[in-house]
Amino acid sequence: REGNRVRGSPVRPSRQAMLSSVVLAALSFTAPVAHRATSGISMMADKSASIPFLPKPEGLDGSMAGDVGFDPLNLSRNFDLKWMREAELKHGRICMLATLGFVAVDLGLLAPGAPSGYSSVAAHDMAVEKGAMYVLLFAASLVEVCAGVPAVEQMMKGSDREPGYFAFDPLNFSKDAASKQRMQLCEVKNGRLAMMAFSGIVTQAVLTGHGFPYLY
């Protein structure tokens, strides 16, 4: 009988077992919270710095001047980044010169011997009609074929040439590493601004038929 009462009485858990159960229960509730916080930080880090609601482009690692993760069409995934930077710098340089020349002509600043009394739009149309624009196109193409294409080809084959580099710095603006980095950033920013500005200037000049400031 005494033995039957011992076997039939309920078994009381030890204090160690109760403590272990409480700790495990606490960990089971806290672990998902920590996981969500980590995943949230990771998601924020993988977003584009310039467009926070889009994923960060895989090909843009911030190593190039002016890289702020702006690639909404994801072109860096399908094209070589060096080739695209070469094209960006080239178009930016052309538009910086074009913007300056377009505005200068409309303000009356002409080259020696150039006919006066014509706007930039009218001068362009006349150059196309008279054939002078074809001469300019041929000269630009010749420079591109003789200098631009070989340089880009060497770069794409693995040379250490940086995109847009032609050893042209007559005023020695890039005298040290810090100056070079600053000038590269300035060139990219001003080139991007010039591309937008030239598009707007030409559009306004044609639509309004007036010169600078092309607002009416």
Coordinates of C-alpha atoms in Angstrom, one line a residue, residues 120-212:
S120 CA 22.2 79.8 -82.5
V121 CA 19.2 77.9 -83.9
A122 CA 19.4 79.9 -87.2
A123 CA 23.1 79.4 -87.4
H124 CA 22.7 75.7 -87.0
D125 CA 20.0 75.5 -89.7
M126 CA 22.2 77.6 -92.0
A127 CA 25.3 75.4 -91.3
V128 CA 23.2 72.3 -92.2
E129 CA 21.9 73.9 -95.4
K130 CA 25.3 75.2 -96.6
G131 CA 27.1 72.0 -95.7
A132 CA 29.4 73.4 -93.0
M133 CA 27.8 71.0 -90.4
Y134 CA 29.0 68.0 -92.5
V135 CA 32.6 69.3 -92.4
L136 CA 32.3 69.6 -88.6
L137 CA 30.8 66.2 -88.3
F138 CA 33.7 64.7 -90.4
A139 CA 36.3 66.5 -88.2
A140 CA 34.7 65.2 -85.0
S141 CA 34.4 61.7 -86.4
L142 CA 38.1 61.7 -87.4
V143 CA 39.2 62.7 -83.9
E144 CA 36.9 60.0 -82.4
V145 CA 38.2 57.2 -84.7
C146 CA 41.9 58.2 -84.3
A147 CA 41.9 58.9 -80.5
G148 CA 38.7 57.9 -78.8
V149 CA 38.1 54.4 -80.2
P150 CA 41.7 53.1 -79.6
A151 CA 41.7 54.4 -76.0
V152 CA 38.4 52.8 -75.2
E153 CA 39.4 49.6 -76.9
Q154 CA 42.6 49.3 -74.8
M155 CA 40.5 50.1 -71.6
M156 CA 38.0 47.4 -72.4
K157 CA 40.8 44.9 -73.0
G158 CA 42.0 45.3 -69.4
S159 CA 44.4 48.2 -69.4
D160 CA 44.7 50.4 -66.3
R161 CA 43.3 53.5 -68.2
E162 CA 40.5 55.2 -66.3
P163 CA 37.3 56.1 -68.2
G164 CA 37.6 59.5 -69.9
Y165 CA 41.3 59.8 -69.4
F166 CA 43.3 61.4 -72.2
A167 CA 46.2 62.9 -70.3
F168 CA 44.7 66.4 -70.9
D169 CA 45.4 68.7 -68.0
P170 CA 47.3 71.7 -69.2
L171 CA 46.6 73.8 -66.1
N172 CA 47.6 70.9 -63.7
F173 CA 44.3 70.9 -61.8
S174 CA 44.9 67.3 -60.8
K175 CA 48.2 67.9 -59.1
D176 CA 47.6 65.4 -56.3
A177 CA 45.2 62.5 -55.4
A178 CA 42.8 64.8 -53.5
S179 CA 42.7 67.4 -56.2
K180 CA 42.1 64.7 -58.8
Q181 CA 39.3 63.1 -56.9
R182 CA 37.6 66.5 -56.4
M183 CA 38.0 67.5 -60.1
Q184 CA 36.6 64.2 -61.2
L185 CA 33.5 64.7 -59.1
C186 CA 33.1 68.3 -60.3
E187 CA 33.4 67.1 -63.9
V188 CA 30.7 64.4 -63.5
K189 CA 28.3 66.8 -61.7
N190 CA 28.7 69.6 -64.2
G191 CA 28.5 67.3 -67.1
R192 CA 25.2 65.9 -66.0
L193 CA 23.9 69.3 -65.4
A194 CA 25.0 70.5 -68.8
M195 CA 23.3 67.5 -70.5
M196 CA 20.0 68.5 -68.9
A197 CA 20.6 72.2 -69.5
F198 CA 21.5 71.9 -73.2
S199 CA 18.4 69.8 -73.8
G200 CA 16.2 72.4 -72.1
I201 CA 17.9 75.4 -73.8
V202 CA 17.6 74.0 -77.3
T203 CA 13.9 73.0 -76.7
Q204 CA 13.0 76.4 -75.4
A205 CA 14.9 78.3 -78.1
V206 CA 13.1 76.4 -80.9
L207 CA 9.7 76.6 -79.2
T208 CA 9.8 80.3 -78.3
G209 CA 11.9 81.6 -81.2
H210 CA 13.8 83.8 -78.8
G211 CA 17.4 83.9 -77.4
F212 CA 18.7 84.0 -73.9

